[in-house]
PDB file of C-alpha atoms in Angstrom:
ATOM      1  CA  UNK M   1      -6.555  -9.975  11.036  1.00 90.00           C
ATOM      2  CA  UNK M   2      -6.933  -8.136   7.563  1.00 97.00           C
ATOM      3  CA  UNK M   3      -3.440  -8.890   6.369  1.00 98.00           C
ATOM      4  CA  UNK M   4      -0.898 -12.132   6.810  1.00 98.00           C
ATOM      5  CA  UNK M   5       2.293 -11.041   6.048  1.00 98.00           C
ATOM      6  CA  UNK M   6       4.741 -14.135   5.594  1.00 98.00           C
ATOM      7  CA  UNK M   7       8.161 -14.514   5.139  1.00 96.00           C
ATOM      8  CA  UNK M   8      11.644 -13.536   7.185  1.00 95.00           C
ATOM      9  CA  UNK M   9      11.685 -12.554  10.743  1.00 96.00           C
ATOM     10  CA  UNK M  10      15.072 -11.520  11.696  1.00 93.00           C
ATOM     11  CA  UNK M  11      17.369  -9.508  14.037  1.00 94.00           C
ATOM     12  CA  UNK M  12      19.252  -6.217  12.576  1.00 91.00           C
ATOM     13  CA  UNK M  13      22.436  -4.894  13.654  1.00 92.00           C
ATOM     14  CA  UNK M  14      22.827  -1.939  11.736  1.00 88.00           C
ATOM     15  CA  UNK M  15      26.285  -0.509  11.359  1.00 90.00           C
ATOM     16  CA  UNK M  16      27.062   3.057   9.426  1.00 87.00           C
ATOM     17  CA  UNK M  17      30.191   3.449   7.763  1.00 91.00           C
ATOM     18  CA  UNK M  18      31.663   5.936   5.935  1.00 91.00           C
ATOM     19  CA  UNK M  19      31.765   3.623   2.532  1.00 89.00           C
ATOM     20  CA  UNK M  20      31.242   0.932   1.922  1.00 87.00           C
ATOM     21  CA  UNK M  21      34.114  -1.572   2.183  1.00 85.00           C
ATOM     22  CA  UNK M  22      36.257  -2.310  -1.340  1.00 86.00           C
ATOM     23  CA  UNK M  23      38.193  -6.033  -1.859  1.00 87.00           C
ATOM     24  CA  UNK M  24      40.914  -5.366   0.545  1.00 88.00           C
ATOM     25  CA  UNK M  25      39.603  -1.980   1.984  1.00 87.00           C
ATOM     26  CA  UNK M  26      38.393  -0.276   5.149  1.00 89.00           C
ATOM     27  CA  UNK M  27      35.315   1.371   6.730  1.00 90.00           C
ATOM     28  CA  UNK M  28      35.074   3.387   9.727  1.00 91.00           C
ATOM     29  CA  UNK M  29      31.633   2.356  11.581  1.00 92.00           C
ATOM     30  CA  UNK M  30      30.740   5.457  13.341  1.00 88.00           C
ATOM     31  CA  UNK M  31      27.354   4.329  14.391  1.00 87.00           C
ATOM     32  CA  UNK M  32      25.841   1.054  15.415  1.00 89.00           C
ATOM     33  CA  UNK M  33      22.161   0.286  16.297  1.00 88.00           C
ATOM     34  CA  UNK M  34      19.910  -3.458  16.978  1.00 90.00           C
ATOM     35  CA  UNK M  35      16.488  -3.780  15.977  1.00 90.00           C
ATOM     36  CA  UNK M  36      14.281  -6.188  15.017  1.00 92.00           C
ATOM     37  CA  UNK M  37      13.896  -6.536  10.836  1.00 92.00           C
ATOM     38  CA  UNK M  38      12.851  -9.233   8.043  1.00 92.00           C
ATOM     39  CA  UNK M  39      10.812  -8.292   5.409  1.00 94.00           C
ATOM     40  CA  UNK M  40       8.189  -9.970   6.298  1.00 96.00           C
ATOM     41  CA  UNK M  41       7.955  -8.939   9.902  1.00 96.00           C
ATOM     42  CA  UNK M  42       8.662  -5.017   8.815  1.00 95.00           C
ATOM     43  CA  UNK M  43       5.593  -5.115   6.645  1.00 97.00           C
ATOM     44  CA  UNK M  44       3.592  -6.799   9.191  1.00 98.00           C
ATOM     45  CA  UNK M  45       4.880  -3.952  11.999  1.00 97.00           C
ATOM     46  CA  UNK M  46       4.389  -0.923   9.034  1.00 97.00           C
ATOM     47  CA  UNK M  47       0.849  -2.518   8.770  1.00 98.00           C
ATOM     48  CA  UNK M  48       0.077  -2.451  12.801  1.00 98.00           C
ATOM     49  CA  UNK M  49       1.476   0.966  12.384  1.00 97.00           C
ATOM     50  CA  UNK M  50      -1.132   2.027   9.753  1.00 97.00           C
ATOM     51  CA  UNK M  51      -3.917   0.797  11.882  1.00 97.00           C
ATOM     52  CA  UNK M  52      -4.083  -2.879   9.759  1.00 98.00           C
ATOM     53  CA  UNK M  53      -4.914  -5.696  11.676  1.00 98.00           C
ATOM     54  CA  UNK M  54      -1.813  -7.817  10.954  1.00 98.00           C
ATOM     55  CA  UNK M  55       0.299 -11.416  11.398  1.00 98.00           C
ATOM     56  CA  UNK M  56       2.859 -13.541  10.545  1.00 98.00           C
ATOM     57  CA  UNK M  57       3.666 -16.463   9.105  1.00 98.00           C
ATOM     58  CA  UNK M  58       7.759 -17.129   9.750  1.00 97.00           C
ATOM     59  CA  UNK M  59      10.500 -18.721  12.051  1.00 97.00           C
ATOM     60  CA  UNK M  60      12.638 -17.326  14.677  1.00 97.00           C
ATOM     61  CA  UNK M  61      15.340 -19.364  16.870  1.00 96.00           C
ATOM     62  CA  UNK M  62      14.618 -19.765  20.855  1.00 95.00           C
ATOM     63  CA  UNK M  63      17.450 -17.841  21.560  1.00 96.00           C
ATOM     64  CA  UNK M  64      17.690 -14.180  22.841  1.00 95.00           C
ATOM     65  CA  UNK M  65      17.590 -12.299  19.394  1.00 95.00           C
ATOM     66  CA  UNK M  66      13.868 -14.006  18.841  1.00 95.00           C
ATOM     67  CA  UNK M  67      12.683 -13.235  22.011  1.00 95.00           C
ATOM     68  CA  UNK M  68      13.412  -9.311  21.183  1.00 94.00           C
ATOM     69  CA  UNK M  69      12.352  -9.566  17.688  1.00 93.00           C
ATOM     70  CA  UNK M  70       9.140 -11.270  18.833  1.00 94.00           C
ATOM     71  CA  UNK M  71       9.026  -8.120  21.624  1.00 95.00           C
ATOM     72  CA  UNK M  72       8.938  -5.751  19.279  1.00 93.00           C
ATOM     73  CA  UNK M  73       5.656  -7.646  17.056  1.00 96.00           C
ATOM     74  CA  UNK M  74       3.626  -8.564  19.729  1.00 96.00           C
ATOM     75  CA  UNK M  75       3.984  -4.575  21.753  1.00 95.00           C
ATOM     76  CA  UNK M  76       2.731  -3.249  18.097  1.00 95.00           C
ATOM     77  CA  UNK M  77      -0.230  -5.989  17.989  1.00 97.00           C
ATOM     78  CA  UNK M  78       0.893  -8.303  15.446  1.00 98.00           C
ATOM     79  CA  UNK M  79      -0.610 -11.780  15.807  1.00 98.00           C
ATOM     80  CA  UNK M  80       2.035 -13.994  15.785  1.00 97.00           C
ATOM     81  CA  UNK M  81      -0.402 -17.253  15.855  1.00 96.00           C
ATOM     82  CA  UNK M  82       1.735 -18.354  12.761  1.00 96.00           C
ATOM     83  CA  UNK M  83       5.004 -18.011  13.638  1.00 96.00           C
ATOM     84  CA  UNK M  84       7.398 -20.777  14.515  1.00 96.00           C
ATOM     85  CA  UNK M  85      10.092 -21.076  17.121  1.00 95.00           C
ATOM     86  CA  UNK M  86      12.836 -23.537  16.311  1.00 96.00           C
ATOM     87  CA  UNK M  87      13.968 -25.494  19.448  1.00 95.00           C
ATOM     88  CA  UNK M  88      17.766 -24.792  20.048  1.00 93.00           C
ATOM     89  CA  UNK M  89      17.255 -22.408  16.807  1.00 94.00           C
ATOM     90  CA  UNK M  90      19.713 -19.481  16.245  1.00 95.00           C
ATOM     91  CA  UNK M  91      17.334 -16.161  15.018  1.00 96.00           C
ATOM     92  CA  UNK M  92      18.884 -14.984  11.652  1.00 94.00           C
ATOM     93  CA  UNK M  93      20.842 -11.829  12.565  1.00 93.00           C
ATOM     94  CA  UNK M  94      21.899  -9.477   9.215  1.00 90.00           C
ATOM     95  CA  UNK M  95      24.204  -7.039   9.851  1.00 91.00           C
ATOM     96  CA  UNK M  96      23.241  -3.862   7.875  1.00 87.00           C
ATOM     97  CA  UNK M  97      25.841  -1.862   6.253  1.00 90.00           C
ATOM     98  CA  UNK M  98      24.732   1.918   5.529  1.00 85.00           C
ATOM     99  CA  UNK M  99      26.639   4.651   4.015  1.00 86.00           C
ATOM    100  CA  UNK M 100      26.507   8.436   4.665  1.00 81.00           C
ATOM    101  CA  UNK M 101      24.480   8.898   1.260  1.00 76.00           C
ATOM    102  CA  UNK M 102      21.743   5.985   2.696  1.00 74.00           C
ATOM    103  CA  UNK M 103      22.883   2.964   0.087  1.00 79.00           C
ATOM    104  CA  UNK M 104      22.599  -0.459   1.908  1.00 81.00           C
ATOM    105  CA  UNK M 105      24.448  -3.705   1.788  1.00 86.00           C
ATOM    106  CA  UNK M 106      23.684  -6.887   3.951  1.00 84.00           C
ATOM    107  CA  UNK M 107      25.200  -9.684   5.136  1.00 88.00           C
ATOM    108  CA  UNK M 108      23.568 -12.529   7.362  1.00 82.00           C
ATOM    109  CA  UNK M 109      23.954 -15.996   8.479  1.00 83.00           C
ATOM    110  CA  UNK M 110      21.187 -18.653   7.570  1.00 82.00           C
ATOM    111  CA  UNK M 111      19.775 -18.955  11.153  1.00 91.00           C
ATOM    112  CA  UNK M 112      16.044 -19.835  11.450  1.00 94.00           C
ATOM    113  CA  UNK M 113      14.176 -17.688   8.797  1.00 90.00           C
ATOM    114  CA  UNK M 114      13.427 -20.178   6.344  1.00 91.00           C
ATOM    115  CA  UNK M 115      12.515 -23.020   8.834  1.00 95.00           C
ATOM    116  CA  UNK M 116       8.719 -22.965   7.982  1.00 95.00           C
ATOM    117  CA  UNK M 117       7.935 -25.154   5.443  1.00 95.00           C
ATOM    118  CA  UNK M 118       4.422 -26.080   3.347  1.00 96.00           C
ATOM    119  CA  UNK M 119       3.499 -28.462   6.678  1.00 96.00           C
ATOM    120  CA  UNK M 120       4.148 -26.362   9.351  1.00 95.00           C
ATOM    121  CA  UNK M 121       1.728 -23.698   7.768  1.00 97.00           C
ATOM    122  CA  UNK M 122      -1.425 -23.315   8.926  1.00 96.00           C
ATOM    123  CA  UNK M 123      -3.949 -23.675   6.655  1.00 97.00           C
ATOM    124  CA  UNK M 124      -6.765 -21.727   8.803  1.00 97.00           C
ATOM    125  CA  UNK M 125      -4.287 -19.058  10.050  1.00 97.00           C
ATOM    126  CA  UNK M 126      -3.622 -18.166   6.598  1.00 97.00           C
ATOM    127  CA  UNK M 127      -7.372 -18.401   5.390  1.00 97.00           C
ATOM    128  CA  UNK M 128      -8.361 -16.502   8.068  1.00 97.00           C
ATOM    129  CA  UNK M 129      -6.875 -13.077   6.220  1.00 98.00           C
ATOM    130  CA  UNK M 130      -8.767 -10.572   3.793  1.00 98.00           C
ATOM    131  CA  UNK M 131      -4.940 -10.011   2.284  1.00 98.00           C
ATOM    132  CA  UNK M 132      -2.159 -12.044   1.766  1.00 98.00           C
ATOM    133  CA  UNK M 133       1.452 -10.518   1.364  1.00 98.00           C
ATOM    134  CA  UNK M 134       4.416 -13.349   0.841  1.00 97.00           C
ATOM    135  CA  UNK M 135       8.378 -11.476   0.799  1.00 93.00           C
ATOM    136  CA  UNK M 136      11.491 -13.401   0.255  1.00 87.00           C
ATOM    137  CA  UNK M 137      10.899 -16.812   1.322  1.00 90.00           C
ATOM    138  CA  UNK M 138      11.322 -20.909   0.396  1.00 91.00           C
ATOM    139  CA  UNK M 139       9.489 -20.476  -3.277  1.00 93.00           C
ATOM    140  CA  UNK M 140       7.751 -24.222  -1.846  1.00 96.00           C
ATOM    141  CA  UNK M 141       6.261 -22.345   1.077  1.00 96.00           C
ATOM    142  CA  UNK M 142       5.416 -19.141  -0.673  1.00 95.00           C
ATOM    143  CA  UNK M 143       3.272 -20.813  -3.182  1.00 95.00           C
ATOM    144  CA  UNK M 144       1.748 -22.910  -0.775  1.00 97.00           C
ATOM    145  CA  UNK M 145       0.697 -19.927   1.145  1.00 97.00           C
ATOM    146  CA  UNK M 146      -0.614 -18.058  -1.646  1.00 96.00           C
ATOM    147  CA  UNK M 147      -2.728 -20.969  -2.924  1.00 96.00           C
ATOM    148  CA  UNK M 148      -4.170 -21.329   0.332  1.00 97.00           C
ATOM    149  CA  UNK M 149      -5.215 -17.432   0.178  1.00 97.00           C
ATOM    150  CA  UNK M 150      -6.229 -17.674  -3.125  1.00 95.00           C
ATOM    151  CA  UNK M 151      -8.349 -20.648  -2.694  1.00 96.00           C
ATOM    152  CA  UNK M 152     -10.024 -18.869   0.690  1.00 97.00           C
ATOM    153  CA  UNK M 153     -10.736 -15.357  -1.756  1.00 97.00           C
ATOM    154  CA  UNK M 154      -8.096 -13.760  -0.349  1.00 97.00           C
ATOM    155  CA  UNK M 155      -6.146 -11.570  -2.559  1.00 97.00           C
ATOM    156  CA  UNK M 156      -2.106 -11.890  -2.604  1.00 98.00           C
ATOM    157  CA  UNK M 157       0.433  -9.897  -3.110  1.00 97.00           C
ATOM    158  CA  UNK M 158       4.520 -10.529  -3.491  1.00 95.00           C
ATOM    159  CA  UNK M 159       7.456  -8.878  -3.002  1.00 93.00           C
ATOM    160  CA  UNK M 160      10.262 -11.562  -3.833  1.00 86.00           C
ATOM    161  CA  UNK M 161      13.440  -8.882  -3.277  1.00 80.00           C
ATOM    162  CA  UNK M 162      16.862  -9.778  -3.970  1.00 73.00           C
ATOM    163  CA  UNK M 163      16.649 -13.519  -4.569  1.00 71.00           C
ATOM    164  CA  UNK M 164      14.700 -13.323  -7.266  1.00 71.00           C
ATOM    165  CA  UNK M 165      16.790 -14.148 -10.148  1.00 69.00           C
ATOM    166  CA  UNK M 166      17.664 -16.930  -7.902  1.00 74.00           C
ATOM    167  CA  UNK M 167      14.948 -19.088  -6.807  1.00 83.00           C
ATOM    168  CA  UNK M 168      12.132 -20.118  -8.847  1.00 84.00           C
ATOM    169  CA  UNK M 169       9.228 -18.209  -7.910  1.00 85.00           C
ATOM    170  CA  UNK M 170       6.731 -19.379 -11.129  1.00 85.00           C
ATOM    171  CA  UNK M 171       3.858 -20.877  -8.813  1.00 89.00           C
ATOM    172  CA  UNK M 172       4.138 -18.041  -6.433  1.00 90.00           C
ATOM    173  CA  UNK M 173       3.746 -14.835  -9.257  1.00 87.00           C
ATOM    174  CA  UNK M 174       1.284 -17.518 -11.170  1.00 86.00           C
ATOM    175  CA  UNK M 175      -1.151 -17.011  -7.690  1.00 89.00           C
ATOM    176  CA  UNK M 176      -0.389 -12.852  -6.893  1.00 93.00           C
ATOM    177  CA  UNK M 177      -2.868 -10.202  -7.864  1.00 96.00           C
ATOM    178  CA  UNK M 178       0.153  -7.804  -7.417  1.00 96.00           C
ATOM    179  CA  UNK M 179       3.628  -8.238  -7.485  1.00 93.00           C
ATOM    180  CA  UNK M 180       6.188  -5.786  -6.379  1.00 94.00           C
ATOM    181  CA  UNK M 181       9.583  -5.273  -7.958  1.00 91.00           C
ATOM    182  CA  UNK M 182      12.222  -2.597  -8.450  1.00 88.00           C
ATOM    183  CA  UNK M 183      13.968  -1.559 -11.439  1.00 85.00           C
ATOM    184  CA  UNK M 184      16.828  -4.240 -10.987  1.00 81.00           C
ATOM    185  CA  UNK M 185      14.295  -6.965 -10.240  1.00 80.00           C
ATOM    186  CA  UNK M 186      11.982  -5.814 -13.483  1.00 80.00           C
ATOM    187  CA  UNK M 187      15.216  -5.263 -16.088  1.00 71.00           C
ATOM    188  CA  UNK M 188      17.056  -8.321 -15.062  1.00 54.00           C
ATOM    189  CA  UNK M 189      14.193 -11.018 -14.520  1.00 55.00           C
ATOM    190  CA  UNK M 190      10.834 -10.453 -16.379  1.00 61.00           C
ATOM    191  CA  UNK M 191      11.620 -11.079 -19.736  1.00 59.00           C
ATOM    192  CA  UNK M 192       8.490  -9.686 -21.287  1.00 54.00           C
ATOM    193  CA  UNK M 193       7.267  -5.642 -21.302  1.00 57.00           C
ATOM    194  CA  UNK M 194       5.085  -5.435 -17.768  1.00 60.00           C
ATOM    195  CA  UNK M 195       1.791  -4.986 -20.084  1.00 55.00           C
ATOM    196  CA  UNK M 196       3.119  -8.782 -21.825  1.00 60.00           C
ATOM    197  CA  UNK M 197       4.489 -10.574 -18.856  1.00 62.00           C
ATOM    198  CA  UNK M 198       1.308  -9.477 -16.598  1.00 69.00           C
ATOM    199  CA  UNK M 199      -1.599  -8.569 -18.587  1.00 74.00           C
ATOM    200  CA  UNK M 200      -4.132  -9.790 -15.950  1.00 86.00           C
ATOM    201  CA  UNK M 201      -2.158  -8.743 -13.061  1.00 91.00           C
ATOM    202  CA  UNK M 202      -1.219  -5.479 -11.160  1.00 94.00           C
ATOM    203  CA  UNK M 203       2.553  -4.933 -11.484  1.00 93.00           C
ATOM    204  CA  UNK M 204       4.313  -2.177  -9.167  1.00 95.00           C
ATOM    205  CA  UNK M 205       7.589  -1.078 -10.122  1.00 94.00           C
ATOM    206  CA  UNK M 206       9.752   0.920  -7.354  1.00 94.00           C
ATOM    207  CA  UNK M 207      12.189   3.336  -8.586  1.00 93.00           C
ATOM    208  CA  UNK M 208      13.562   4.268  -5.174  1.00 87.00           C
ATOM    209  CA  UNK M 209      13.867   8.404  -4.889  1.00 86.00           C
ATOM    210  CA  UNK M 210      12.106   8.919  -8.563  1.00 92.00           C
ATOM    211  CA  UNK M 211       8.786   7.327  -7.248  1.00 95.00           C
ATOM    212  CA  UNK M 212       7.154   4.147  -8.427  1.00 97.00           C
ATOM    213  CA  UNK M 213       4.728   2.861 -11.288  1.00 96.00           C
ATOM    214  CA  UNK M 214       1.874   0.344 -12.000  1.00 95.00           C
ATOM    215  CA  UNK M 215       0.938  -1.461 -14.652  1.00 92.00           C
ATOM    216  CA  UNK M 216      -2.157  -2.829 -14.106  1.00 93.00           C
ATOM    217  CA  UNK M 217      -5.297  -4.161 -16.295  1.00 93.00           C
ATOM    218  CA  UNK M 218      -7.217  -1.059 -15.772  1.00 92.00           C
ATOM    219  CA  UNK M 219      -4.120   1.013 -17.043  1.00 94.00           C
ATOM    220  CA  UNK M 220      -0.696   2.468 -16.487  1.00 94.00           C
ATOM    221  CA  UNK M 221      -0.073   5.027 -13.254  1.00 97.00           C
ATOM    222  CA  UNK M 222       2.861   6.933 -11.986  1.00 97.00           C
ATOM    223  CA  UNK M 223       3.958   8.969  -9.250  1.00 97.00           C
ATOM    224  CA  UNK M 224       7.240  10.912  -9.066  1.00 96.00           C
ATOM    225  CA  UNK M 225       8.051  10.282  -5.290  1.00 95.00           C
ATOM    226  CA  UNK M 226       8.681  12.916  -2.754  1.00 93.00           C
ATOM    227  CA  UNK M 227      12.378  13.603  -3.397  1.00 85.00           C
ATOM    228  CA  UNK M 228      14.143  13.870  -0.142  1.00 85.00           C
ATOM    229  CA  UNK M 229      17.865  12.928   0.805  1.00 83.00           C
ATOM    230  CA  UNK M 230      18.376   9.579   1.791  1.00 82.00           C
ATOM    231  CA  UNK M 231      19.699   8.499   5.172  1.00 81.00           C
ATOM    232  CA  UNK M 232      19.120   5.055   5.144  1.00 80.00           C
ATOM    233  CA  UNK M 233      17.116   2.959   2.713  1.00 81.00           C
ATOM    234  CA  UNK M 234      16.942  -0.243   4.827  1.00 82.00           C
ATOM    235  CA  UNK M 235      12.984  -0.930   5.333  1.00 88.00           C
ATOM    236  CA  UNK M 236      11.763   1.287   2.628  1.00 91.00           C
ATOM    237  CA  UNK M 237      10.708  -1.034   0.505  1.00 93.00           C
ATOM    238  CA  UNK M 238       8.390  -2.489   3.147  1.00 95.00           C
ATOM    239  CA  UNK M 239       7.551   0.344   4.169  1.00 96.00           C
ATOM    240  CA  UNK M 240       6.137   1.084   0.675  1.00 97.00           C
ATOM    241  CA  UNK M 241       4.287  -1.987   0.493  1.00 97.00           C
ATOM    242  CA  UNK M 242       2.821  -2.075   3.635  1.00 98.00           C
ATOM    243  CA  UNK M 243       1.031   1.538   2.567  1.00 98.00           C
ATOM    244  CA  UNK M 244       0.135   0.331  -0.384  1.00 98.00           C
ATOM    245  CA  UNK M 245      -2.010  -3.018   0.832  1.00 98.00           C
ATOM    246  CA  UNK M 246      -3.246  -0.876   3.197  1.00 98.00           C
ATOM    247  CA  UNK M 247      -4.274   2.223   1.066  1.00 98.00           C
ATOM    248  CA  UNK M 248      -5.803  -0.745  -1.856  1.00 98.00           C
ATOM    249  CA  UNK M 249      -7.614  -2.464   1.180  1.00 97.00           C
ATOM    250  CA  UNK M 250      -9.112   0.623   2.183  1.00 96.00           C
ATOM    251  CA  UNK M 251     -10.588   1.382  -1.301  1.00 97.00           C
ATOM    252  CA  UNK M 252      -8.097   3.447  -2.026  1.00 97.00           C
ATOM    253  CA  UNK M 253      -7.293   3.885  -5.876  1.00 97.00           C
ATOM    254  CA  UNK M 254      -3.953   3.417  -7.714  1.00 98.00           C
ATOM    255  CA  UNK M 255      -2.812   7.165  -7.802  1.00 97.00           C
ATOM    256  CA  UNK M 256      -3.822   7.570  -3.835  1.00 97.00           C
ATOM    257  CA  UNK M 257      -1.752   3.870  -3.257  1.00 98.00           C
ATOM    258  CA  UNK M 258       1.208   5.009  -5.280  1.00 98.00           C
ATOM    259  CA  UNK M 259       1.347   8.654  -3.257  1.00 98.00           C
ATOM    260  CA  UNK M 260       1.004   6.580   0.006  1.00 98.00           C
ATOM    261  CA  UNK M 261       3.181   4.182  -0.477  1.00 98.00           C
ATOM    262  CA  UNK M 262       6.067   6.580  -1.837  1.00 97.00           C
ATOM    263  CA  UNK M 263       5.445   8.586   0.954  1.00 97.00           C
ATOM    264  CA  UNK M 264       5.791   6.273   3.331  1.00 97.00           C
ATOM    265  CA  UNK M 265       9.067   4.992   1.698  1.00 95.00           C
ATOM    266  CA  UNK M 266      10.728   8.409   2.009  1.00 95.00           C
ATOM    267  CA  UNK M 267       9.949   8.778   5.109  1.00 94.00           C
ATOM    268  CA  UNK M 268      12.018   5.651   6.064  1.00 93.00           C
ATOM    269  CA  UNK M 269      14.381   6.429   3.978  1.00 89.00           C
ATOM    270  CA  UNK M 270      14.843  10.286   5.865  1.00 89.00           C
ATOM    271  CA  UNK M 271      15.518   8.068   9.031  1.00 82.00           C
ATOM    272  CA  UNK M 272      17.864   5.532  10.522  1.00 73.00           C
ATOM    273  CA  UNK M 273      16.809   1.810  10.981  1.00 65.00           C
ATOM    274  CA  UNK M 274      14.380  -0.874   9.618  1.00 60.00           C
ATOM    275  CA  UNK M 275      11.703   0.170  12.134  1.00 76.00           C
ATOM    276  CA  UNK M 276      10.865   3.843  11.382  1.00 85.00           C
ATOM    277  CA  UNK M 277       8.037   3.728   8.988  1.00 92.00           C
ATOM    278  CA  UNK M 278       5.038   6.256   9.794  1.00 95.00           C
ATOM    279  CA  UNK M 279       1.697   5.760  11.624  1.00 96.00           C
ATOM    280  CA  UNK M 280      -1.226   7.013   9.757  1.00 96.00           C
ATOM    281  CA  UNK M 281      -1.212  10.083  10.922  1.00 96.00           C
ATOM    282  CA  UNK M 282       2.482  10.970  10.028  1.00 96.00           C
ATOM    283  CA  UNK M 283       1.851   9.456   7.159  1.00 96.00           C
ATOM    284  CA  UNK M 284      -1.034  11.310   6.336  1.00 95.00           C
ATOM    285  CA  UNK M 285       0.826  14.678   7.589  1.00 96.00           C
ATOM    286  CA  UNK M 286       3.809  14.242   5.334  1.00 95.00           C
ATOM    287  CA  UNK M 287       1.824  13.693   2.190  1.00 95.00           C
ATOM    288  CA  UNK M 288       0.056  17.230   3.406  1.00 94.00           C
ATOM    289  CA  UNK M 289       2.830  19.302   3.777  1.00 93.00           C
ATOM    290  CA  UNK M 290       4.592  17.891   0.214  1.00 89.00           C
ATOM    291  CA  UNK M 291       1.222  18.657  -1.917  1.00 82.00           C
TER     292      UNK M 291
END
C-alpha cells in the first residue's frame, strides 16, 4: 500500500434537478443514480484507478448500503484492512443534488462515517503507508492519524472540505506537508497570505474551472485548468487530489502535479457521478489531446 486514504465512506444517491430548490420552491429530478462516495473512499478508488496501491481508514454500517459501498473498494483493489463496520450501524447515505450547469448541494444523515475514533485506528495499518491523505473527518482522529504517519516518515496530506471553518483542525494542518483547499476554504479560514500562514508547507489552492495553484517553499506555481463545461462537480475535488499524490509520489514536479490533477478534475466534472475519475491512461490521453 503506497497511500492510506482516511476519512468518510458513504453511499450516494445522486438526484439531478433542474435548480436547485429555493425556501418554499420546487425542483423537477429528472435523473437519479446510487453509487458508492465519501471523500475519503473516492480518493482511495481515484488512486486504485491511477495504478496506486491504496486503503482506507473509515466506518461503514452492516447494513446493505456498506456492503455495496465496500463492493465497489474491494473490485478496484483497495485494502480495506482499516476500515470499520459498526454492528447494527446505518452507512451514511448523502443525497446529491446536481443542477443542469454541474453546481452541487448535499444533504446526509450522520450514519456511521465518523465512528472510527483515535483507538480503533491501527497504528501499523497506518504506518505501513509511503503517503498519508486524511479528508473530512473527527479533527481527534485526523490528527491522530497524521501523527502516526508522520512519526513512521510518511508524508501527509489534507483535504478538510466543507467543515472547515467548523471543526478545529490545528493539530491536523500542524502535521500535513500539503494541505488542499479551495478558494472559499482559503478566503474564509486562513487568516494569513498562503506564503505567511504556510511558509514551510505546500499549500494547493483549487479554483474549480480556472485551474489551481501552489504555494510551496520552493516557490509559487499555477495552472489555468482545462476549461470544459461542467456536468457535475461531485468527486472532482478528489479526483484532483488523488492525481496529485499520485503524480508527487511518482516524482512528478509541481507544474506536471497541477496539470494532472486539473485534468483529472475536469474530467469528473464532464461526467455524471462521484465515481468517474480517469485511469492513467485516460488520464494521460486527455492531458494529450488539450496540449
Amino acid at each position: 500500500m503506497r497511500v492510506l486514504v482516511a476519512g468518510h465512506v458513504n453511499w450516494d444517491v445522486t438526484l439531478r434537478v433542474d435548480r436547485l430548490p429555493e425556501p418554499d420552491g420546487e425542483s423537477r429530478i429528472f435523473d437519479q443514480q446510487s453509487s458508492g462516495g465519501g471523500s475519503a473512499a473516492n480518493v482511495a478508488y481515484d488512486l486504485a484507478l491511477l495504478d496506486v496501491s491504496s486503503g482506507v481508514v473509515g466506518s461503514v454500517g452492516d447494513d446493505e448500503h456498506g456492503l455495496l459501498a465496500t463492493r465497489e473498494l474491494e473490485e478496484a483493489g483497495v485494502d480495506l484492512s482499516g476500515l470499520v463496520r459498526v454492528p447494527d450501524g446505518e452507512t451514511t447515505v448523502k443525497y446529491v443534488l446536481v443542477e443542469e450547469g454541474g453546481e452541487v448541494s448535499m444533504l446526509a444523515n450522520d450514519g456511521a462515517n465518523e465512528a472510527v475514533g483515535p483507538d480503533d485506528v491501527d497504528d501499523a495499518f497506518v504506518a505501513s503507508a509511503e503517503h498519508v491523505h486524511l479528508t473530512s473527518q473527527q479533527p481527534e482522529t485526523a490528527a491522530h492519524v497524521a501523527r502516526v504517519a508522520s512519526d513512521a516518515g510518511a508524508t501527509v496530506s489534507v483535504d478538510p472540505g466543507r467543515r472547515l471553518a467548523d471543526r478545529d483542525y490545528g493539530d491536523v494542518l500542524a502535521n500535513a506537508d500539503v494541505v488542499f483547499v479551495n478558494d472559499r476554504e482559503a478566503e474564509a479560514v486562513l487568516d494569513a497570505p498562503p506564503k505567511e500562514a504556510f511558509a514551510d508547507q505546500v499549500l494547493v489552492v483549487k479554483h474549480g474551472a480556472a485551474g489551481a495553484e501552489v504555494h510551496a517553499p520552493e516557490g509559487h506555481f499555477e495552472h489555468p485548468g482545462f476549461g470544459i463545461e461542467p456536468v457535475d462537480t461531485t468527486g472532482a475535488g478528489d479526483a484532483f487530489a488523488a492525481a496529485f499524490v499520485a503524480t508527487r509520489l511518482d516524482g512528478g514536479g509541481y507544474e506536471r502535479a497541477l496539470e494532472r490533477a486539473n485534468a483529472a478534475g475536469a474530467y469528473t466534472a464532464s461526467t455524471e457521478g462521484a465515481r468517474q475519475a480517469p485511469t492513467a491512461r485516460a488520464l494521460d490521453a486527455f492531458v494529450a489531446e488539450r496540449t
